[in-house]
Amino acid sequence: MNPSPALNEAKAEEAIHFLNELLQLLPGGVNSPVRALSGLERRPLLIESASQDRVTDLSGRSYIDLCCSWGALILGHANPRVLEALASQLPKGTSYGITSRLEGEIARQVVALMPSIELVRFVSSGSEATMSAARLARGFTGREVIVKFNGNYHGHADLFLVQAGSGLETFGLSSSAGVPQGTVEKTLSLPYNDLGAIRRLFADPNLSHTIAAVIVEPVSGNMGVVPPEPGFLELLRSETERTGALLIFDEVITGFRVSKGGAQELYGIKPDLSCIGKIVAGGLPAAAFGGRREIMSYLAPLGPVYQAGTLSGNPLAMCAGLATLQAIQEEGFYAELERKCHLLLDPVEEAIFNSPLPIALQRVGSMFTLFFGRQSVRNLSEARECDPVLFKRFFGSLLDRGIYLPPSPFESSFISSAHSDNHLTEASEAICAAIHSLG
Ligand SMILES: Cc1ncc(COP(=O)(O)O)c(C=O)c1O
């Protein structure tokens, strides 16, 4: 329930004061850059609370949330099962720094849901998972080159912060100040969905035998939703296998999102290593990486590759994750999510059809993106051709109508099981109206 207008005004004033103070305390007023809403000519949201499919800001205004903590909250905010699990764990302690029963219970679920994972290591963030998986791949293969794809994001570890490239000549150019050239000189970033570039890379015997791993978002979520073209993941699998490199699926977003067993189940490809995050921790700070026993056994304490963490396997994160993984395995969970997606997006497809503007709606399961200015997007270059001004207007128009989208054209929106039909209909109407007003 929104407070009265007078109360709202006072709270809005207070929120602005608080934001000004935050700007003096946190760089850009935020703890992660995209939250600053840079370039969108809006103030960053300051959230007071959240429940089910809504977030409420300090001024008392509620928004239907289509960001869902960047995909972590597949059950929505403050899910009762997750809260109950947390409440029963809290009096038992918040961190042990010693292995707990919960770590075994959640590991059992993960290996059952993703059979390519035989051994799993829990960490505290997706960045930590991908960074550790890359180190493990290098340690296991004795090779150093890591291949990634333009527009895929694997967290902020130095070795992944390279500029988008078109081929071998673009090896290892760092994309962030503070990343030493030496750290990225063994990282190569290629165009997503470009089968020719992959064939050329692996056809070079001098180079192909230096590749420790290819890491890929099997459905890209970080240039907006870009699905893999037929043959892309298959080629990565066959070429890495042929040349002795490892294939790492970064399923930090797609794991338990695009299907119960992630993108690897959806597309029927078995990676050597997988990184999972977000959903696996039910909205708490944890993630994991895992894969073939032979590879994972290279990890300390079994093997020579070092990796560790004070809060790894944190009991609160483990029990929130466990409650979430149990919920997604209930009969009909994904079918119901799919129904909700149709409720939200079928009318949007029609609005796009009737719009004079080229707009692409790309969706895999309950993750989707609207691209303004193109009929389809297959890679980062095409995503960058989209019109940022149209996105800014679209985002602002939805915000004004009480709908919160991820605040960047290069992100995925998410639907949770907590989105009510009423709110999805409301959001759908708002999206259609916004599309109409752009045209
Ligand atoms: C595919 C992918 N990998 C890794 C990460 C990094 O995860 P974290 O933000 O938890 O470090 C993200 C974050 O959004 C991601 O989308």
Short mmCIF file of C-alpha atoms and ligand atoms in Angstrom, two decimals:
data_model
loop_
_atom_site.label_atom_id
_atom_site.label_comp_id
_atom_site.label_asym_id
_atom_site.label_seq_id
_atom_site.Cartn_x
_atom_site.Cartn_y
_atom_site.Cartn_z
CA MET A 1 0.00 0.00 0.00
CA ASN A 2 1.45 3.39 -0.95
CA PRO A 3 1.36 6.07 1.78
CA SER A 4 -0.72 9.25 1.44
CA PRO A 5 0.58 11.92 -1.02
CA ALA A 6 1.70 14.25 1.82
CA LEU A 7 3.63 11.49 3.51
CA ASN A 8 4.97 10.50 0.12
CA GLU A 9 6.33 13.99 -0.47
CA ALA A 10 8.08 14.13 2.89
CA LYS A 11 9.54 10.67 2.30
CA ALA A 12 10.63 11.64 -1.22
CA GLU A 13 12.44 14.64 0.23
CA GLU A 14 14.12 12.45 2.82
CA ALA A 15 15.15 9.99 0.10
CA ILE A 16 16.81 12.77 -1.90
CA HIS A 17 18.74 13.91 1.20
CA PHE A 18 19.82 10.37 1.83
CA LEU A 19 20.92 9.91 -1.77
CA ASN A 20 23.01 13.09 -1.53
CA GLU A 21 24.64 11.71 1.57
CA LEU A 22 25.24 8.38 -0.14
CA LEU A 23 27.00 10.17 -2.97
CA GLN A 24 29.49 11.39 -0.36
CA LEU A 25 29.95 7.92 1.08
CA LEU A 26 29.93 5.45 -1.83
CA PRO A 27 31.56 5.96 -5.24
CA GLY A 28 28.69 7.13 -7.42
CA GLY A 29 26.34 6.43 -4.51
CA VAL A 30 26.34 2.71 -5.29
CA ASN A 31 28.16 -0.54 -4.61
CA SER A 32 27.92 -1.81 -8.19
CA PRO A 33 28.13 0.59 -11.15
CA VAL A 34 25.02 -0.19 -13.20
CA ARG A 35 22.84 0.70 -10.19
CA ALA A 36 23.85 4.34 -10.65
CA LEU A 37 21.50 4.59 -13.67
CA SER A 38 24.25 6.47 -15.52
CA GLY A 39 23.10 7.94 -18.81
CA LEU A 40 19.43 7.36 -18.01
CA GLU A 41 18.85 10.80 -16.51
CA ARG A 42 17.23 9.28 -13.45
CA ARG A 43 18.30 9.15 -9.85
CA PRO A 44 19.40 5.73 -8.54
CA LEU A 45 16.63 3.92 -6.68
CA LEU A 46 17.08 3.48 -2.95
CA ILE A 47 15.22 0.43 -1.75
CA GLU A 48 13.63 0.14 1.65
CA SER A 49 12.00 -3.27 1.30
CA ALA A 50 10.79 -5.87 -1.15
CA SER A 51 8.12 -8.52 -1.25
CA GLN A 52 7.14 -11.06 -3.91
CA ASP A 53 7.26 -9.21 -7.25
CA ARG A 54 7.70 -5.68 -5.93
CA VAL A 55 10.39 -3.42 -4.51
CA THR A 56 9.55 -0.33 -2.47
CA ASP A 57 11.85 2.67 -2.33
CA LEU A 58 12.63 5.09 0.47
CA SER A 59 9.95 7.48 -0.73
CA GLY A 60 7.36 4.72 -0.29
CA ARG A 61 6.88 4.15 -4.01
CA SER A 62 6.51 0.53 -5.17
CA TYR A 63 7.67 -0.91 -8.46
CA ILE A 64 6.92 -4.19 -10.17
CA ASP A 65 10.39 -5.65 -10.32
CA LEU A 66 11.51 -7.21 -13.61
CA CYS A 67 15.15 -7.28 -12.53
CA CYS A 68 14.72 -9.67 -9.59
CA SER A 69 18.17 -9.00 -8.15
CA TRP A 70 19.74 -9.60 -11.57
CA GLY A 71 18.07 -12.98 -11.93
CA ALA A 72 18.91 -14.36 -8.50
CA LEU A 73 15.32 -14.30 -7.27
CA ILE A 74 13.51 -16.90 -9.34
CA LEU A 75 11.05 -17.25 -6.43
CA GLY A 76 10.66 -13.49 -6.05
CA HIS A 77 11.44 -11.35 -3.01
CA ALA A 78 11.08 -12.60 0.55
CA ASN A 79 9.83 -16.01 -0.54
CA PRO A 80 8.23 -17.69 2.50
CA ARG A 81 10.16 -20.96 2.06
CA VAL A 82 13.45 -19.10 1.84
CA LEU A 83 12.55 -16.93 4.84
CA GLU A 84 11.54 -19.97 6.86
CA ALA A 85 14.81 -21.74 6.04
CA LEU A 86 16.77 -18.64 7.03
CA ALA A 87 14.77 -18.16 10.22
CA SER A 88 15.42 -21.72 11.32
CA GLN A 89 19.14 -21.38 10.53
CA LEU A 90 19.75 -17.98 12.15
CA PRO A 91 19.74 -19.13 15.79
CA LYS A 92 22.07 -21.98 14.81
CA GLY A 93 24.75 -19.51 13.72
CA THR A 94 25.55 -17.32 10.74
CA SER A 95 29.01 -18.55 9.78
CA TYR A 96 31.06 -21.52 10.92
CA GLY A 97 34.18 -21.44 8.79
CA ILE A 98 33.87 -25.21 9.16
CA THR A 99 31.98 -27.56 6.87
CA SER A 100 28.30 -28.00 7.70
CA ARG A 101 25.61 -30.51 6.83
CA LEU A 102 23.95 -27.87 4.61
CA GLU A 103 26.93 -27.87 2.24
CA GLY A 104 26.45 -31.58 1.62
CA GLU A 105 22.72 -31.20 1.18
CA ILE A 106 22.97 -28.44 -1.41
CA ALA A 107 25.87 -30.16 -3.21
CA ARG A 108 23.68 -33.27 -3.52
CA GLN A 109 20.98 -31.17 -5.20
CA VAL A 110 23.43 -29.44 -7.55
CA VAL A 111 25.04 -32.66 -8.83
CA ALA A 112 21.60 -34.22 -9.32
CA LEU A 113 20.31 -31.22 -11.27
CA MET A 114 23.47 -30.74 -13.36
CA PRO A 115 24.97 -34.16 -14.03
CA SER A 116 28.09 -32.67 -15.68
CA ILE A 117 29.03 -31.55 -12.16
CA GLU A 118 30.55 -34.40 -10.17
CA LEU A 119 32.38 -32.29 -7.61
CA VAL A 120 31.38 -28.77 -6.65
CA ARG A 121 33.10 -25.96 -4.74
CA PHE A 122 31.01 -23.18 -3.21
CA VAL A 123 32.34 -19.62 -3.22
CA SER A 124 30.86 -16.21 -2.41
CA SER A 125 30.21 -14.60 -5.81
CA GLY A 126 29.93 -15.38 -9.49
CA SER A 127 33.17 -13.50 -10.11
CA GLU A 128 34.95 -15.78 -7.71
CA ALA A 129 33.46 -18.85 -9.40
CA THR A 130 34.60 -17.89 -12.91
CA MET A 131 38.01 -16.67 -11.77
CA SER A 132 38.59 -19.93 -9.90
CA ALA A 133 37.31 -22.07 -12.77
CA ALA A 134 39.75 -20.35 -15.15
CA ARG A 135 42.63 -20.89 -12.73
CA LEU A 136 41.64 -24.53 -12.37
CA ALA A 137 41.46 -24.96 -16.14
CA ARG A 138 44.96 -23.49 -16.46
CA GLY A 139 46.27 -25.70 -13.66
CA PHE A 140 44.67 -28.85 -15.06
CA THR A 141 45.71 -28.38 -18.68
CA GLY A 142 49.08 -26.75 -18.03
CA ARG A 143 48.10 -24.16 -20.67
CA GLU A 144 47.45 -20.46 -20.28
CA VAL A 145 45.15 -19.04 -22.96
CA ILE A 146 41.55 -18.33 -22.03
CA VAL A 147 39.08 -17.70 -24.84
CA LYS A 148 35.90 -15.75 -24.14
CA PHE A 149 33.27 -13.98 -26.21
CA ASN A 150 32.52 -10.32 -26.79
CA GLY A 151 29.53 -9.21 -24.75
CA ASN A 152 29.73 -12.14 -22.33
CA TYR A 153 30.42 -11.06 -18.77
CA HIS A 154 32.17 -13.35 -16.35
CA GLY A 155 32.50 -11.02 -13.39
CA HIS A 156 35.26 -8.56 -12.70
CA ALA A 157 38.38 -10.70 -12.27
CA ASP A 158 41.31 -9.07 -14.07
CA LEU A 159 41.78 -11.80 -16.65
CA PHE A 160 38.27 -11.34 -18.09
CA LEU A 161 38.46 -7.55 -18.42
CA VAL A 162 39.53 -7.48 -22.04
CA GLN A 163 38.30 -5.48 -24.98
CA ALA A 164 35.95 -7.05 -27.50
CA GLY A 165 37.98 -8.34 -30.41
CA SER A 166 37.44 -9.68 -33.87
CA GLY A 167 40.25 -12.17 -34.12
CA LEU A 168 43.72 -13.19 -33.07
CA GLU A 169 45.17 -9.72 -33.61
CA THR A 170 43.08 -8.46 -30.69
CA PHE A 171 44.66 -10.70 -28.06
CA GLY A 172 44.75 -9.31 -24.57
CA LEU A 173 43.83 -5.62 -24.60
CA SER A 174 42.59 -4.68 -21.18
CA SER A 175 39.22 -2.94 -20.91
CA SER A 176 39.66 -1.44 -17.45
CA ALA A 177 42.21 0.86 -15.91
CA GLY A 178 44.16 -0.95 -13.24
CA VAL A 179 44.38 -4.25 -15.11
CA PRO A 180 48.04 -4.95 -15.88
CA GLN A 181 48.67 -5.82 -19.50
CA GLY A 182 50.38 -9.03 -18.42
CA THR A 183 47.22 -10.26 -16.74
CA VAL A 184 45.15 -10.18 -19.91
CA GLU A 185 47.73 -10.99 -22.54
CA LYS A 186 46.59 -14.60 -22.55
CA THR A 187 42.89 -13.77 -22.88
CA LEU A 188 41.26 -13.65 -26.30
CA SER A 189 37.74 -12.34 -26.86
CA LEU A 190 35.92 -13.37 -30.04
CA PRO A 191 32.54 -12.44 -31.52
CA TYR A 192 29.65 -14.46 -30.02
CA ASN A 193 27.91 -16.86 -32.35
CA ASP A 194 30.72 -16.58 -34.93
CA LEU A 195 31.40 -20.15 -35.98
CA GLY A 196 33.99 -19.03 -38.54
CA ALA A 197 36.11 -17.27 -35.90
CA ILE A 198 36.09 -20.40 -33.73
CA ARG A 199 37.06 -22.62 -36.67
CA ARG A 200 39.91 -20.27 -37.57
CA LEU A 201 41.16 -20.20 -34.00
CA PHE A 202 41.18 -23.95 -33.57
CA ALA A 203 42.60 -24.54 -37.05
CA ASP A 204 45.86 -22.91 -35.94
CA PRO A 205 47.77 -25.79 -34.30
CA ASN A 206 50.31 -23.46 -32.64
CA LEU A 207 47.53 -21.60 -30.93
CA SER A 208 44.90 -24.26 -30.33
CA HIS A 209 47.30 -26.24 -28.17
CA THR A 210 47.85 -23.28 -25.89
CA ILE A 211 44.16 -22.91 -25.03
CA ALA A 212 43.36 -23.89 -21.47
CA ALA A 213 39.65 -23.16 -21.72
CA VAL A 214 36.87 -21.56 -23.64
CA ILE A 215 34.42 -19.86 -21.30
CA VAL A 216 31.00 -18.93 -22.59
CA GLU A 217 27.59 -17.80 -21.42
CA PRO A 218 25.58 -20.55 -23.16
CA VAL A 219 22.76 -18.03 -23.46
CA SER A 220 24.20 -14.57 -23.29
CA GLY A 221 22.51 -12.38 -20.70
CA ASN A 222 25.05 -9.59 -20.49
CA MET A 223 24.58 -7.91 -23.85
CA GLY A 224 20.88 -8.44 -23.41
CA VAL A 225 19.49 -11.89 -24.09
CA VAL A 226 21.24 -13.41 -27.10
CA PRO A 227 20.61 -17.13 -27.61
CA PRO A 228 23.28 -19.37 -29.08
CA GLU A 229 22.83 -19.98 -32.80
CA PRO A 230 22.45 -23.61 -33.86
CA GLY A 231 25.87 -25.23 -33.95
CA PHE A 232 27.68 -22.60 -31.82
CA LEU A 233 27.82 -24.50 -28.54
CA GLU A 234 28.22 -27.81 -30.40
CA LEU A 235 31.28 -26.45 -32.24
CA LEU A 236 32.78 -25.20 -28.99
CA ARG A 237 32.25 -28.62 -27.47
CA SER A 238 33.77 -30.56 -30.37
CA GLU A 239 36.76 -28.25 -30.92
CA THR A 240 37.71 -28.04 -27.26
CA GLU A 241 37.42 -31.80 -26.95
CA ARG A 242 39.52 -32.37 -30.08
CA THR A 243 42.32 -30.08 -28.92
CA GLY A 244 42.37 -30.85 -25.19
CA ALA A 245 41.00 -27.50 -24.00
CA LEU A 246 38.26 -27.34 -21.37
CA LEU A 247 34.80 -25.97 -22.05
CA ILE A 248 33.48 -23.82 -19.21
CA PHE A 249 29.81 -22.88 -19.21
CA ASP A 250 29.22 -19.72 -17.22
CA GLU A 251 25.72 -20.49 -16.02
CA VAL A 252 25.70 -17.84 -13.31
CA ILE A 253 22.52 -16.49 -14.91
CA THR A 254 21.21 -19.47 -16.88
CA GLY A 255 21.74 -22.14 -14.23
CA PHE A 256 18.30 -23.23 -12.93
CA ARG A 257 16.83 -20.32 -14.93
CA VAL A 258 16.40 -21.47 -18.54
CA SER A 259 15.54 -24.96 -17.32
CA LYS A 260 15.92 -27.01 -14.15
CA GLY A 261 19.31 -28.25 -15.32
CA GLY A 262 20.38 -24.94 -16.89
CA ALA A 263 21.42 -24.23 -20.46
CA GLN A 264 23.46 -27.42 -20.57
CA GLU A 265 20.25 -29.39 -20.16
CA LEU A 266 18.29 -27.18 -22.56
CA TYR A 267 20.84 -27.52 -25.37
CA GLY A 268 22.11 -31.00 -24.50
CA ILE A 269 25.79 -30.06 -24.21
CA LYS A 270 28.03 -31.30 -21.41
CA PRO A 271 30.70 -28.77 -20.39
CA ASP A 272 33.82 -29.79 -18.48
CA LEU A 273 33.27 -27.11 -15.85
CA SER A 274 30.26 -24.99 -14.94
CA CYS A 275 29.94 -21.80 -12.95
CA ILE A 276 26.66 -21.22 -11.17
CA GLY A 277 25.50 -18.36 -8.98
CA LYS A 278 22.45 -16.18 -8.32
CA ILE A 279 19.61 -18.77 -8.08
CA VAL A 280 21.82 -21.37 -6.40
CA ALA A 281 22.10 -19.07 -3.39
CA GLY A 282 18.45 -17.98 -3.30
CA GLY A 283 19.34 -14.29 -3.17
CA LEU A 284 22.21 -14.54 -0.70
CA PRO A 285 25.87 -14.02 -1.59
CA ALA A 286 27.12 -17.38 -2.83
CA ALA A 287 28.00 -19.11 -6.09
CA ALA A 288 29.83 -22.26 -7.11
CA PHE A 289 31.87 -23.94 -9.76
CA GLY A 290 32.09 -27.62 -10.49
CA GLY A 291 32.56 -30.28 -13.09
CA ARG A 292 34.32 -33.51 -13.91
CA ARG A 293 35.84 -35.23 -10.89
CA GLU A 294 39.20 -35.61 -12.61
CA ILE A 295 39.42 -31.84 -13.13
CA MET A 296 37.97 -30.76 -9.81
CA SER A 297 40.45 -33.06 -8.04
CA TYR A 298 43.18 -30.62 -9.09
CA LEU A 299 41.75 -28.20 -6.56
CA ALA A 300 43.27 -27.77 -3.09
CA PRO A 301 43.30 -29.70 -0.78
CA LEU A 302 43.26 -32.61 -3.29
CA GLY A 303 45.47 -30.99 -5.89
CA PRO A 304 47.87 -28.15 -6.67
CA VAL A 305 45.40 -25.42 -7.70
CA TYR A 306 44.80 -23.09 -4.76
CA GLN A 307 41.39 -21.66 -3.97
CA ALA A 308 39.80 -20.77 -0.62
CA GLY A 309 37.23 -18.53 1.08
CA THR A 310 36.37 -17.38 4.62
CA LEU A 311 32.63 -17.38 3.94
CA SER A 312 32.59 -20.19 1.35
CA GLY A 313 29.65 -22.51 2.02
CA ASN A 314 28.12 -19.94 4.35
CA PRO A 315 25.21 -21.65 6.14
CA LEU A 316 22.69 -18.86 5.52
CA ALA A 317 23.44 -18.80 1.80
CA MET A 318 23.38 -22.60 1.66
CA CYS A 319 19.97 -22.89 3.28
CA ALA A 320 18.46 -20.12 1.11
CA GLY A 321 19.88 -21.88 -1.94
CA LEU A 322 18.66 -25.26 -0.81
CA ALA A 323 15.11 -23.95 -0.25
CA THR A 324 15.21 -22.41 -3.72
CA LEU A 325 16.51 -25.54 -5.44
CA GLN A 326 13.82 -27.59 -3.72
CA ALA A 327 11.10 -25.19 -4.88
CA ILE A 328 12.18 -25.21 -8.54
CA GLN A 329 11.97 -29.00 -8.62
CA GLU A 330 8.30 -29.04 -7.83
CA GLU A 331 6.06 -30.43 -10.55
CA GLY A 332 5.07 -27.76 -13.06
CA PHE A 333 7.38 -25.01 -11.79
CA TYR A 334 8.89 -24.14 -15.19
CA ALA A 335 5.60 -24.64 -17.05
CA GLU A 336 4.01 -22.06 -14.76
CA LEU A 337 6.92 -19.68 -15.30
CA GLU A 338 6.48 -20.13 -19.04
CA ARG A 339 2.76 -19.32 -18.73
CA LYS A 340 3.65 -16.12 -16.88
CA CYS A 341 6.15 -15.19 -19.61
CA HIS A 342 3.41 -15.53 -22.23
CA LEU A 343 1.04 -13.45 -20.15
CA LEU A 344 3.61 -10.65 -19.99
CA LEU A 345 5.13 -10.90 -23.44
CA ASP A 346 2.52 -12.10 -25.95
CA PRO A 347 0.86 -8.66 -26.05
CA VAL A 348 4.34 -7.10 -26.28
CA GLU A 349 5.06 -9.14 -29.41
CA GLU A 350 1.91 -7.76 -30.93
CA ALA A 351 2.85 -4.19 -29.96
CA ILE A 352 6.23 -4.70 -31.62
CA PHE A 353 4.55 -6.06 -34.74
CA ASN A 354 2.40 -2.93 -34.92
CA SER A 355 5.25 -0.52 -34.20
CA PRO A 356 6.94 1.33 -37.05
CA LEU A 357 10.28 0.91 -35.19
CA PRO A 358 12.48 -2.13 -35.52
CA ILE A 359 12.37 -3.79 -32.09
CA ALA A 360 13.53 -7.28 -31.15
CA LEU A 361 12.12 -9.23 -28.23
CA GLN A 362 14.59 -12.01 -27.42
CA ARG A 363 13.72 -14.55 -24.75
CA VAL A 364 14.98 -17.86 -23.46
CA GLY A 365 12.82 -19.22 -20.65
CA SER A 366 12.10 -16.49 -18.13
CA MET A 367 14.92 -14.15 -19.24
CA PHE A 368 14.24 -11.60 -21.96
CA THR A 369 15.42 -8.34 -23.51
CA LEU A 370 13.84 -5.77 -25.80
CA PHE A 371 16.33 -4.31 -28.28
CA PHE A 372 15.38 -0.99 -29.86
CA GLY A 373 16.52 -0.30 -33.40
CA ARG A 374 17.10 -3.85 -34.67
CA GLN A 375 14.92 -6.79 -35.68
CA SER A 376 17.33 -9.27 -34.11
CA VAL A 377 20.62 -9.32 -32.23
CA ARG A 378 23.18 -12.11 -32.58
CA ASN A 379 26.28 -10.56 -31.05
CA LEU A 380 27.75 -7.53 -29.30
CA SER A 381 28.28 -5.45 -32.45
CA GLU A 382 24.58 -5.78 -33.27
CA ALA A 383 23.59 -5.06 -29.66
CA ARG A 384 25.68 -1.88 -29.84
CA GLU A 385 23.84 -0.80 -32.99
CA CYS A 386 20.65 -0.48 -30.92
CA ASP A 387 19.46 2.99 -30.03
CA PRO A 388 20.39 4.03 -26.46
CA VAL A 389 18.07 7.04 -26.60
CA LEU A 390 15.06 4.83 -27.31
CA PHE A 391 16.07 2.60 -24.41
CA LYS A 392 16.40 5.61 -22.11
CA ARG A 393 12.89 6.76 -23.04
CA PHE A 394 11.51 3.25 -22.65
CA PHE A 395 13.15 2.75 -19.26
CA GLY A 396 11.97 6.15 -17.97
CA SER A 397 8.46 5.62 -19.22
CA LEU A 398 8.22 2.27 -17.42
CA LEU A 399 9.73 3.67 -14.25
CA ASP A 400 7.11 6.41 -14.25
CA ARG A 401 4.45 3.71 -14.52
CA GLY A 402 5.90 1.80 -11.57
CA ILE A 403 7.76 -0.89 -13.49
CA TYR A 404 11.46 -1.44 -12.76
CA LEU A 405 13.61 -2.89 -15.52
CA PRO A 406 17.36 -3.55 -15.31
CA PRO A 407 18.73 -0.06 -15.96
CA SER A 408 20.80 -0.80 -19.07
CA PRO A 409 20.05 -1.83 -22.65
CA PHE A 410 22.67 -4.57 -22.28
CA GLU A 411 20.92 -6.57 -19.58
CA SER A 412 18.33 -9.27 -19.25
CA SER A 413 15.00 -8.85 -17.51
CA PHE A 414 13.64 -11.67 -15.41
CA ILE A 415 10.29 -13.07 -14.38
CA SER A 416 9.87 -14.92 -11.10
CA SER A 417 7.32 -17.40 -9.86
CA ALA A 418 6.11 -14.63 -7.50
CA HIS A 419 4.95 -12.36 -10.30
CA SER A 420 1.18 -12.23 -10.00
CA ASP A 421 -1.02 -12.35 -13.07
CA ASN A 422 -2.37 -8.91 -12.21
CA HIS A 423 1.06 -7.37 -12.01
CA LEU A 424 2.21 -9.09 -15.19
CA THR A 425 -0.83 -7.75 -17.00
CA GLU A 426 -0.14 -4.28 -15.59
CA ALA A 427 3.51 -4.50 -16.67
CA SER A 428 2.54 -5.82 -20.08
CA GLU A 429 0.17 -2.91 -20.67
CA ALA A 430 2.84 -0.45 -19.55
CA ILE A 431 5.44 -1.99 -21.89
CA CYS A 432 3.00 -1.90 -24.82
CA ALA A 433 2.11 1.72 -24.07
CA ALA A 434 5.80 2.64 -23.84
CA ILE A 435 6.50 0.95 -27.19
CA HIS A 436 3.57 2.82 -28.70
CA SER A 437 4.83 6.15 -27.36
CA LEU A 438 8.28 5.55 -28.91
CA GLY A 439 6.94 4.98 -32.41
C1 LIG B 1 27.17 -14.71 -16.52
C2 LIG B 1 27.76 -14.07 -15.31
N1 LIG B 1 28.91 -14.55 -14.81
C3 LIG B 1 29.47 -14.03 -13.71
C4 LIG B 1 28.89 -12.96 -13.07
C5 LIG B 1 29.54 -12.40 -11.85
O1 LIG B 1 28.77 -12.69 -10.74
P1 LIG B 1 28.85 -11.77 -9.41
O2 LIG B 1 28.22 -10.48 -9.76
O3 LIG B 1 28.10 -12.57 -8.40
O4 LIG B 1 30.29 -11.64 -9.09
C6 LIG B 1 27.70 -12.44 -13.56
C7 LIG B 1 27.05 -11.30 -12.87
O5 LIG B 1 26.04 -10.82 -13.25
C8 LIG B 1 27.12 -12.99 -14.70
O6 LIG B 1 25.99 -12.50 -15.22
#
